[in-house]
Every structure is written in structure tokens, then in C-alpha cells.
Coordinates of C-alpha atoms and ligand atoms in Angstrom, one line a residue:
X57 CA -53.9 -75.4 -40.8
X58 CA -54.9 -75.2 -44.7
X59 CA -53.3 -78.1 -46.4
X60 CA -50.5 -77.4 -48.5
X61 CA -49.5 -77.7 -52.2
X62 CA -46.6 -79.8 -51.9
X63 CA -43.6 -78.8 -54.1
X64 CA -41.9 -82.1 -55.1
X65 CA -38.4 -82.4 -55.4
X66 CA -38.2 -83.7 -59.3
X67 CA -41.7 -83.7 -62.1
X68 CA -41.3 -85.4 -64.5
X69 CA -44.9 -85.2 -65.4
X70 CA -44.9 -81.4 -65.6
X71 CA -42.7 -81.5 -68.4
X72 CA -44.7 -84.1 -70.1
X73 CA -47.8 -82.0 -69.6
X74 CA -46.0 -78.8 -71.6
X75 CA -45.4 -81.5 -74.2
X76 CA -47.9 -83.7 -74.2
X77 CA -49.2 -82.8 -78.0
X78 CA -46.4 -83.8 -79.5
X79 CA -45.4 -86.5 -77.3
X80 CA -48.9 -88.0 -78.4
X81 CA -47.7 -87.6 -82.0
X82 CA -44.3 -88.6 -81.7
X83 CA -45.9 -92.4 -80.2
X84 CA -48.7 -92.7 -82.9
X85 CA -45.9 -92.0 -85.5
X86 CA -44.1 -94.8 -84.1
X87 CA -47.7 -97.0 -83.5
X88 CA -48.2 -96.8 -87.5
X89 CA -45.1 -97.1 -88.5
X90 CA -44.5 -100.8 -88.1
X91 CA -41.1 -101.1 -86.2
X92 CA -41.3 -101.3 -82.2
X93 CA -37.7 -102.1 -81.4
X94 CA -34.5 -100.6 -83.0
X95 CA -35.7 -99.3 -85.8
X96 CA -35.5 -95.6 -87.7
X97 CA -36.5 -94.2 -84.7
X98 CA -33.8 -95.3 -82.7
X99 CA -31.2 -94.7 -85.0
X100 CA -31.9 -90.8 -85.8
X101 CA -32.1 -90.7 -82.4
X102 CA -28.3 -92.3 -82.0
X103 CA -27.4 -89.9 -84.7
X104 CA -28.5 -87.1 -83.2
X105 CA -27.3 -87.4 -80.1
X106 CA -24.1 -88.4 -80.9
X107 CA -24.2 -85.1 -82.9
X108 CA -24.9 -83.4 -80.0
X109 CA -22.8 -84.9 -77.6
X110 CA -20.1 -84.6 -79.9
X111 CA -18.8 -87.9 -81.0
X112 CA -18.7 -90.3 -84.4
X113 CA -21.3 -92.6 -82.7
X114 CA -24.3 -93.4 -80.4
X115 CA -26.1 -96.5 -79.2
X116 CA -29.2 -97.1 -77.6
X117 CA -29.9 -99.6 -74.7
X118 CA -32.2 -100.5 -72.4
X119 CA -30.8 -98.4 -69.3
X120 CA -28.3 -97.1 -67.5
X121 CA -27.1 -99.7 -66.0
X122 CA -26.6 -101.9 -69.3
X123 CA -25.0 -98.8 -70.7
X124 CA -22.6 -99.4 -68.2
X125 CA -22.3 -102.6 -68.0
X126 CA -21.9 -103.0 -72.1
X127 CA -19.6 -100.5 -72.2
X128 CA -16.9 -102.3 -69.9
X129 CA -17.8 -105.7 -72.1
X130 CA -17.0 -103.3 -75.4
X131 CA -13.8 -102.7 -74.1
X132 CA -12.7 -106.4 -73.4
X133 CA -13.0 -105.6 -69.6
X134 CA -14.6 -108.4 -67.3
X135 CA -13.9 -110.9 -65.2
X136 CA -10.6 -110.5 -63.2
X137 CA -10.0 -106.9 -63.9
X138 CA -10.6 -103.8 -61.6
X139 CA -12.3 -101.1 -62.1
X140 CA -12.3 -98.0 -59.9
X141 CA -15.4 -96.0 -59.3
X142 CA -17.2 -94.1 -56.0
X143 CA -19.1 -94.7 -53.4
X144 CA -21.3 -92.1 -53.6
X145 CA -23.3 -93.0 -56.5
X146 CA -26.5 -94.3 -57.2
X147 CA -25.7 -98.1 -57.0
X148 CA -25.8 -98.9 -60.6
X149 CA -22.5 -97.3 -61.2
X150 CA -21.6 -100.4 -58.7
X151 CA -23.8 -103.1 -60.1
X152 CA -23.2 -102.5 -63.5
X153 CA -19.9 -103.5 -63.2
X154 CA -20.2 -106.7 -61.5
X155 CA -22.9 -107.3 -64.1
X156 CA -20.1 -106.6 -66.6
X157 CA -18.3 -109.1 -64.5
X158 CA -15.3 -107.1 -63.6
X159 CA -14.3 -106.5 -59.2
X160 CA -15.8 -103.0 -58.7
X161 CA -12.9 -100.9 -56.4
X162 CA -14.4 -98.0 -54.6
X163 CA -12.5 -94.5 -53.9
X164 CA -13.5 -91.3 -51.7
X165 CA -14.9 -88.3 -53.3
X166 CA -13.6 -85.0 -52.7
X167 CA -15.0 -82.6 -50.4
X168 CA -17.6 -79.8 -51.7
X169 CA -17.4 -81.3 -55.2
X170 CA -18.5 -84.6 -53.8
X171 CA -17.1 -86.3 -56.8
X172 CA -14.1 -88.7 -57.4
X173 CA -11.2 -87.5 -55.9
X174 CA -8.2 -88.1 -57.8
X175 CA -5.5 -88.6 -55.8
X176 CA -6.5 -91.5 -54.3
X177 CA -6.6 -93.3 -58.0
X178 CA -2.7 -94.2 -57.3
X179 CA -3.8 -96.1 -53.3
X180 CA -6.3 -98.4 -55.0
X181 CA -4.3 -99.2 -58.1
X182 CA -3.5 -102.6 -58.7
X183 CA -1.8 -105.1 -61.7
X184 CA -5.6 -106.0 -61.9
X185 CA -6.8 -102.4 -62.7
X186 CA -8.5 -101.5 -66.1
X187 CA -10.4 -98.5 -65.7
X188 CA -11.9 -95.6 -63.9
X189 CA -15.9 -94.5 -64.2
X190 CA -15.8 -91.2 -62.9
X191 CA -19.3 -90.1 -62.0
X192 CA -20.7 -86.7 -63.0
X193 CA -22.3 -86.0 -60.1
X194 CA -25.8 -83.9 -59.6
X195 CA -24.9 -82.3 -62.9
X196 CA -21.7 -81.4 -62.9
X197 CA -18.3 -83.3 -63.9
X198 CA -15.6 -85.0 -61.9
X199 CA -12.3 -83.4 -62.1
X200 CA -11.6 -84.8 -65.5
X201 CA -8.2 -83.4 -66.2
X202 CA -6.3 -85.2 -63.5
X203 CA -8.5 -88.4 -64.1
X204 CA -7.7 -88.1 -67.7
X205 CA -4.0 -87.8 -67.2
X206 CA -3.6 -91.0 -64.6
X207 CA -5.4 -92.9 -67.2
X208 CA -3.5 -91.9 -69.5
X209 CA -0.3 -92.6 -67.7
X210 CA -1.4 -96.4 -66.8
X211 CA -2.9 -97.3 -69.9
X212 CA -6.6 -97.7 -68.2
X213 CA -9.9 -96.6 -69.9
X214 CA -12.0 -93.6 -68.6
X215 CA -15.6 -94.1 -68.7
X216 CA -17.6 -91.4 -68.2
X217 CA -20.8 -92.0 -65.9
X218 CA -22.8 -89.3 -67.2
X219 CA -26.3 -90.0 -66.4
X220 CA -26.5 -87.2 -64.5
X221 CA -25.3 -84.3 -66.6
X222 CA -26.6 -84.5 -69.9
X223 CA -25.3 -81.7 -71.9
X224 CA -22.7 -80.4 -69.0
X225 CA -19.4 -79.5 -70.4
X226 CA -15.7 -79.5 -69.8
X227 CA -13.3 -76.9 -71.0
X228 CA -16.3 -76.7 -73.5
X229 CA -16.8 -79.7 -74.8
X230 CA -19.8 -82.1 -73.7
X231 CA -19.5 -84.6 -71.3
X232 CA -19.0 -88.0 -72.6
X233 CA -16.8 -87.3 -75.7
X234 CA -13.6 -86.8 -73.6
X235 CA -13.3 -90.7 -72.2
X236 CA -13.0 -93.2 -74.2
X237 CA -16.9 -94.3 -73.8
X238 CA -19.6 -92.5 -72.1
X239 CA -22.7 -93.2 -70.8
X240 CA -26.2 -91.7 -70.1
X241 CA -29.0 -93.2 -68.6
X242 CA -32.5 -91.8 -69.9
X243 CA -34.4 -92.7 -66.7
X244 CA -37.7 -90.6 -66.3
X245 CA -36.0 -87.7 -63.9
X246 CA -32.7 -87.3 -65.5
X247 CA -32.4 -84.2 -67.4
X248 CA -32.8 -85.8 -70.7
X249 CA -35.7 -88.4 -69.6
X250 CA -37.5 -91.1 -71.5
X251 CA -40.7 -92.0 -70.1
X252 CA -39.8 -95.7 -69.2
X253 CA -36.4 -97.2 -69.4
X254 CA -33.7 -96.3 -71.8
X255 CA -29.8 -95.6 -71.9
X256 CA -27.2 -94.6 -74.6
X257 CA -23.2 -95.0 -74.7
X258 CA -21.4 -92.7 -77.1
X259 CA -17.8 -93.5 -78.5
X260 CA -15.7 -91.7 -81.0
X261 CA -14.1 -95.7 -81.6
X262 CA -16.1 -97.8 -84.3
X263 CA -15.0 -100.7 -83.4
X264 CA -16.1 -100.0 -79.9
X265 CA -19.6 -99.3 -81.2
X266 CA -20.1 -102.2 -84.0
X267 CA -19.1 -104.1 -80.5
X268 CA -22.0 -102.5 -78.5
X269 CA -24.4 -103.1 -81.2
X270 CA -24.1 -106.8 -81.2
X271 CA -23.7 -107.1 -77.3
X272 CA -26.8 -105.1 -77.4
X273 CA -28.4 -107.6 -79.4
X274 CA -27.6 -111.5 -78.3
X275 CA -24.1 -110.9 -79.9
X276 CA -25.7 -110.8 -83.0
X277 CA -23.2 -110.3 -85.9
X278 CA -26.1 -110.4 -88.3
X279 CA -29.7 -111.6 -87.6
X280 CA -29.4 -115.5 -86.1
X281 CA -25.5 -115.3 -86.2
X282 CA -24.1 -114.8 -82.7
X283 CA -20.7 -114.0 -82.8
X284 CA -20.1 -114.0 -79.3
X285 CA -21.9 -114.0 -75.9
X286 CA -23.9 -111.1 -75.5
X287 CA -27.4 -109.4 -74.0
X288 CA -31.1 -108.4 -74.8
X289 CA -30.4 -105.1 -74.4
X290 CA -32.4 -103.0 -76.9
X291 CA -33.9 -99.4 -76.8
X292 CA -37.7 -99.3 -78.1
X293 CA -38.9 -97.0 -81.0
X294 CA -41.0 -95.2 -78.6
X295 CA -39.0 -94.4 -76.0
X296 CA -36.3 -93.5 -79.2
X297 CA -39.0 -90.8 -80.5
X298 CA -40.0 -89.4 -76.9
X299 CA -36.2 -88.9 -76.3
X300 CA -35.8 -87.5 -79.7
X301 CA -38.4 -84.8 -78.9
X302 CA -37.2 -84.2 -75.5
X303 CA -33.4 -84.1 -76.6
X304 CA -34.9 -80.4 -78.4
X305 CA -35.6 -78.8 -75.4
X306 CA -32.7 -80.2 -72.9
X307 CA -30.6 -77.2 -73.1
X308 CA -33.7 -75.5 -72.7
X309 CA -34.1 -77.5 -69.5
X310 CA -30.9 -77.2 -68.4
X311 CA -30.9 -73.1 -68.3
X312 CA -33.9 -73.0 -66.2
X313 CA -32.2 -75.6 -64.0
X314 CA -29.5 -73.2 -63.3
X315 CA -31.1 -70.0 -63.2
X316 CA -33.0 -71.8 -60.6
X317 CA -29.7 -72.7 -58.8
X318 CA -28.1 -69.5 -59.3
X319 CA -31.2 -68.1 -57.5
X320 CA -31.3 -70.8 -54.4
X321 CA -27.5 -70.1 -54.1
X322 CA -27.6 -66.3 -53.6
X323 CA -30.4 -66.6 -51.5
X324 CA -29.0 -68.9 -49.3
X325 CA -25.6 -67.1 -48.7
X326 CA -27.2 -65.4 -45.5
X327 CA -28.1 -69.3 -44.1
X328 CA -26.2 -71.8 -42.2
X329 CA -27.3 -74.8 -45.0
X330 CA -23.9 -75.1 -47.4
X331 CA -24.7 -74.9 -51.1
X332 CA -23.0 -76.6 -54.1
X333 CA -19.7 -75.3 -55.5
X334 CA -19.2 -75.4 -59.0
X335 CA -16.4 -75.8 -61.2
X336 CA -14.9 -73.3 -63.2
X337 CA -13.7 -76.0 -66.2
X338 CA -17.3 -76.9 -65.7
X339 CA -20.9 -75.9 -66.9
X340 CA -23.2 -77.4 -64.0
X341 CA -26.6 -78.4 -65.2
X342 CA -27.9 -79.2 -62.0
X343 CA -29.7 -82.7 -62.5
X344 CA -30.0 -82.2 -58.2
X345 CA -29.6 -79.4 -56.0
X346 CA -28.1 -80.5 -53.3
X347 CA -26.8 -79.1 -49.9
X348 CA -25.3 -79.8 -46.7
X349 CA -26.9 -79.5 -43.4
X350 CA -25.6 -80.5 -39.8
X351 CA -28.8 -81.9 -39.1
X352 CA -30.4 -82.3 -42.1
X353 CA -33.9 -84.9 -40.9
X354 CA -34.8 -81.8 -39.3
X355 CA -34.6 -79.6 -42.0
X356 CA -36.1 -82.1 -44.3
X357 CA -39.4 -82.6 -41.8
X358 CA -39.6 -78.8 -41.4
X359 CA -39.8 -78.4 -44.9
X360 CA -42.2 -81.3 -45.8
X361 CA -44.3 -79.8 -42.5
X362 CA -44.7 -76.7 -44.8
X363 CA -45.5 -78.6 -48.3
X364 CA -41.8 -78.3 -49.3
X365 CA -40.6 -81.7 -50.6
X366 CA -36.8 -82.9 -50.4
X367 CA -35.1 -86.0 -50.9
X368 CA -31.6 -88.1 -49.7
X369 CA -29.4 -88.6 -52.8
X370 CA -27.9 -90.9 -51.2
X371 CA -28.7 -91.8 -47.6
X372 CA -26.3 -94.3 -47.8
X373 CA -22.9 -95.0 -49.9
X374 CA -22.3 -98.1 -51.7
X375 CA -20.2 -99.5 -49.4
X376 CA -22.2 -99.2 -46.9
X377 CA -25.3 -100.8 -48.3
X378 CA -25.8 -104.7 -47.6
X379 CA -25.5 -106.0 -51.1
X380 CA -21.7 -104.5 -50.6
X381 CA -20.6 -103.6 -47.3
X382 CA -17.6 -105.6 -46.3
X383 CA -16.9 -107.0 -49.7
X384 CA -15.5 -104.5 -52.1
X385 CA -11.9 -102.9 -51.9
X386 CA -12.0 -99.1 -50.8
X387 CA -9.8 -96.6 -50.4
X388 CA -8.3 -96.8 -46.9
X389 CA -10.1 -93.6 -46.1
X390 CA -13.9 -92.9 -47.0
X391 CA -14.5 -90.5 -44.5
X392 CA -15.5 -87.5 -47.2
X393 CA -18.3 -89.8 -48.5
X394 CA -19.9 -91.1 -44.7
X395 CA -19.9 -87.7 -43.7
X396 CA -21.1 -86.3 -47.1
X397 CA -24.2 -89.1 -46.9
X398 CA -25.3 -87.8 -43.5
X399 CA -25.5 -83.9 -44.2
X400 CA -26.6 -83.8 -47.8
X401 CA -29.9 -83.0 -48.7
X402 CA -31.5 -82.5 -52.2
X403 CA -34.4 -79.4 -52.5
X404 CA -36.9 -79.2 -55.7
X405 CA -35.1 -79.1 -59.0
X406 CA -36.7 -79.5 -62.6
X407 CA -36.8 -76.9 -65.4
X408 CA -40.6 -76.3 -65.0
X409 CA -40.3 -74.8 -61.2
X410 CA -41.3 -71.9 -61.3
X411 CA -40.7 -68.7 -59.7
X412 CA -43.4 -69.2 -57.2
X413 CA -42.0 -72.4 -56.5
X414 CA -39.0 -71.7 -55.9
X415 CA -39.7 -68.5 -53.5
X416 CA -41.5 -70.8 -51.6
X417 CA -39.3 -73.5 -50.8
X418 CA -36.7 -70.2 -49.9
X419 CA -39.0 -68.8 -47.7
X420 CA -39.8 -71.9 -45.7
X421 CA -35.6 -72.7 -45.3
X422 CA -34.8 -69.4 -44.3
X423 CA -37.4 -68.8 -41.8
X424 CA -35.9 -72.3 -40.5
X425 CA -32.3 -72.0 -40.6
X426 CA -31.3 -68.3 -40.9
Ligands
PLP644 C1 -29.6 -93.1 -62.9 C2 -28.1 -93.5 -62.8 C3 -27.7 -94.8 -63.3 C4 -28.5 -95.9 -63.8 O1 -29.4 -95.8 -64.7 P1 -30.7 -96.7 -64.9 O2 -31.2 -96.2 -66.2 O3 -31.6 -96.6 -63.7 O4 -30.2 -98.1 -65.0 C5 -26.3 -95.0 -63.3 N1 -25.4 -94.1 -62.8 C6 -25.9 -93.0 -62.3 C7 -24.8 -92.0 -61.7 C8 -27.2 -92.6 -62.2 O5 -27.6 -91.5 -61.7

């Protein structure tokens, strides 16, 4: 047998490669320039994608998870208060708000969407309760509308977990400027990637963000003055200009994402394999493509057999995981996620797969499961 190209499942390097000229630009810029941590970079890129997101401001943080996790502190919510997320996440959702401090409460997902399902919000409430961090799952946003409205009916905050849907909307308008704080991490395969570790919350609240900048920074008030408690937490200048550059192309990015998906969808109608429904409040930008199988391992070894590459976002939910399992308050049913984590399965996905690519990994499913 010949050996096989193998199509991965994300690339971050092929889109570094289209842009690798100016990438090399963008970090000697920064190299001569003087400032290495929050400096000019890092604040046009907070203004700029707080202008793109939507809101009055931006900050950059290290990650994700601090985004998180700084977010919840912003907001006066820690230790002794509740706050409801999912199960079917990647982790930090979960650990980012124990880092915050607060009790993390986990809900089902609803089926086919796969993300928080609302009507379980009223079963986990409690007098401890604070807040709900909907996740925007493989690209596409929880059903905001109902989440929005218990929130706003109990007084809690809404915090968008949008680190997987970077420029998806709802009822046109951009994910993250409809809760009360949202937050992206820039980790190298999400859809806007830096190329190391970085994160952003966006807030249309000033208070909220003068807070974030000094948590961001030691609690810093001004330099050496700690007004309260806070974290090292900063975003570097070259990981600002990278994301500045890359922040140009991600809707770009995200319409070869879905013409991709639009194409793996039709051509998958005729097969057993289940393929992601979208949302009609929602523009899907596909971060993962993601399906369900009935025996997905299979599938998976068929398709790595014929240089096809796939992936298990997640294999396990949160609750089920060590670090977790018996310790955290779920809903009293979680049976949409432990089914969901044994049938999904993600295929290749990033803006530079092309049409070769993509009639590859088809042909190689199909022939498998007709
Ligand atoms: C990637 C991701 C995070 C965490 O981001 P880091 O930058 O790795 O800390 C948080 N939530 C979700 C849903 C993610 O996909």
C-alpha cells in the first residue's frame, strides 16, 4: 500500500504559512519597538476587537481560562456562589471557575445542538446561584434567548464562553456583546488563533473592565499600588500583533469554514453518520465539524487507515473526568451529554482545506458508511 498524505483534523500551521511574511513583520515591529508586555500593541488590538465584536471595551489576558476565571472575579463572583455551566466542554469552562473560586454546577446539553439546554437552568438553581456560562459550542451559540431571559428573571449574570465561535452571531449581532461579559480564548486552533497563549474578555460595563485590568495585573490600581488581590495575567505584544493580523482575515476564515461544512453536510445526507444542525438565530462558524456515529472508533480507525485524520471533542464530559467526577452538583439527568461523548466525532476543519481535501475525507466516509 502507498503511504498516505494524512489530512489532519485542524492546521494551524497552514495558515501561518499563507501569512508567514507579514507575521514575520508584525513580530520584528514588536522586537524593535521596545514594549514586550501590554503595550501599544495590545491595546489596538483591544480596541479593535472590541470594535469588532461590538462592545465599548476589550482586554487581553493570558488565556482562556483566565479570561474566565477574571471575568467571574470582575463581577464580584467567588467563593460561595454558584455558577451553572456544561458538561460537555473543554474542561476549562470547569476549572476556570473554581480557579475564580466560585462551586461550578453542571447542566445537560440539548440534543442535536449539543449545547446548554435551558430548561434545566430552573432544577439546578439554588440561593447560591450567580451565573450561567453558556458555551458556544463547535462554532455556533447556545440558545441565548431563553438563557438571556432566566437570567434576567433571577438577577444572575450571563457569561458568554465564546472561545469557540469567534465572530458567530445571534439575531445578528456578535457573540459576546449580548451577556454581560464574554470571553474568547486565542489558543493556536481556535478560529481567531494566536500562536502561543492568549485570551480576551469584552464588556460593554467600564467598571467591569477598569476591574479586569487591574486583576489582570497584581490588582494593580496604578504601577506598585495593589488595590486588591489580583493575578499575573497579561497578554504579550507579540502575540497582540499576530492576533491583530489574524483578526483581518477571520471572517475570511470563517466563510471557508462553512462552505466546507455546507459541502460535508450535503454530501453526507445519503450516509448513516448524523451531521450538525444549525440554528436559524445563528450564524455557525464551525470552529469543529462534528458528527454522530453509532460506532464511531470504527469510523475513526477506518478513516486514519486511509490518511483521514479525526479527533474526540470530548471523549469524556466533565463530570465524568477524575479531577470532577463525584464532586460537582449536576443536573439529575445527564444522559444527552454521556451519550453525546460516545457517538461524536470531529472530521478535518480549518479555512485552508481545500477542495481536494475535503473530497477526500468524503470519499473515504462514504465508501465506509453509505
Ligand atoms: C479553548 C477553550 C477554553 C480555554 O482556553 P485556553 O486558552 O486553553 O485556556 C475555554 N473554553 C472553551 C469552550 C474552549 O474551547
Amino acid at each position: 500500500m502507498s503511504k498516505q498524505a494524512v489530512i489532519p483534523v485542524t492546521d494551524p500551521g497552514a495558515q501561518l504559512a499563507a501569512l508567514r511574511l507579514e507575521i514575520d513583520e508584525a513580530i520584528g515591529r514588536v522586537l524593535s519597538s521596545g514594549y514586550y508586555i501590554l503595550g501599544p500593541e495590545v491595546e489596538a488590538f483591544e480596541r479593535e476587537f472590541a470594535e469588532y465584536i461590538g462592545t465599548t471595551h476589550a482586554v487581553g489576558v493570558a488565556n482562556g481560562t483566565d479570561a474566565l476565571a477574571l471575568g467571574l472575579r470582575a463581577l464580584g463572583i467567588g467563593h460561595g456562589d454558584e455558577v451553572i455551566t456544561v458538561s460537555h466542554t473543554a474542561v476549562a469552562t470547569v476549572a476556570a471557575i473554581e480557579q475564580a473560586g466560585a462551586t461550578p454546577v453542571l447542566v445537560d446539553v440539548e440534543p442535536g445542538f449539543l449545547t446548554l439546554d435551558p430548561y434545566l437552568l430552573e432544577e439546578v438553581m439554588s440561593e447560591k446561584t450567580r451565573a450561567v456560562v453558556p458555551v458556544h459550542l463547535y462554532g455556533q451559540a447556545a440558545d441565548l434567548s431563553k438563557i438571556l431571559s432566566f437570567c434576567h428573571r433571577h438577577h444572575l449574570a450571563l457569561i458568554e464562553d465564546v472561545s469557540q465561535a469567534h465572530g458567530a452571531t445571534w439575531d445578528g449581532v456578535k457573540l459576546g456583546s449580548i451577556g454581560h461579559i464574554g470571553v474568547f480564548s486565542c489558543y493556536p486552533t481556535k478560529n481567531l488563533g494566536a500562536l502561543g497563549d492568549a485570551g480576551i474578555v469584552v464588556t460593554n460595563d467600564s467598571a467591569t473592565a477598569d476591574r479586569l485590568r487591574r486583576l489582570r495585573q497584581y490588582g494593580w490600581k496604578e504601577r506598585n499600588m495593589s488595590l486588591e488581590p489580583g493575578a499575573n495575567s497579561r497578554l504579550d505584544e507579540v502575540q497582540a500583533a499576530i492576533l491583530r493580523l489574524k483578526l483581518r482575515f477571520l471572517d475570511t476564515g470563517n466563510a471557508s469554514r462553512r462552505s466546507i461544512a455546507d459541502h460535508y453536510t450535503s454530501a453526507l445526507a445519503e450516509t448513516s453518520v448524523q451531521t450538525p444542525i444549525t440554528r436559524s438565530a445563528s450564524t455557525h462558524v464551525f470552529y469543529l465539524y462534528v458528527v454522530e456515529d453509532s460506532d464511531r472508533d470504527a469510523l475513526s480507525e477506518n478513516l486514519a487507515q486511509h490518511g483521514v485524520g479525526s479527533a474526540i471533542h470530548y471523549p469524556f464530559a466533565v463530570h465524568q473526568q477524575a479531577a470532577y467526577s463525584g464532586r460537582l452538583r449536576t443536573s439529575s439527568s445527564m444522559t444527552v451529554t454521556e451519550r453525546a461523548v460516545q457517538r461524536i466525532i470531529s472530521l478535518p476543519m480549518f479555512p485552508e482545506l481545500n477542495s481536494e481535501g475535503v473530497e477526500k475525507v468524503l470519499f473515504t466516509l462514504k465508501k465506509y458508511r453509505q
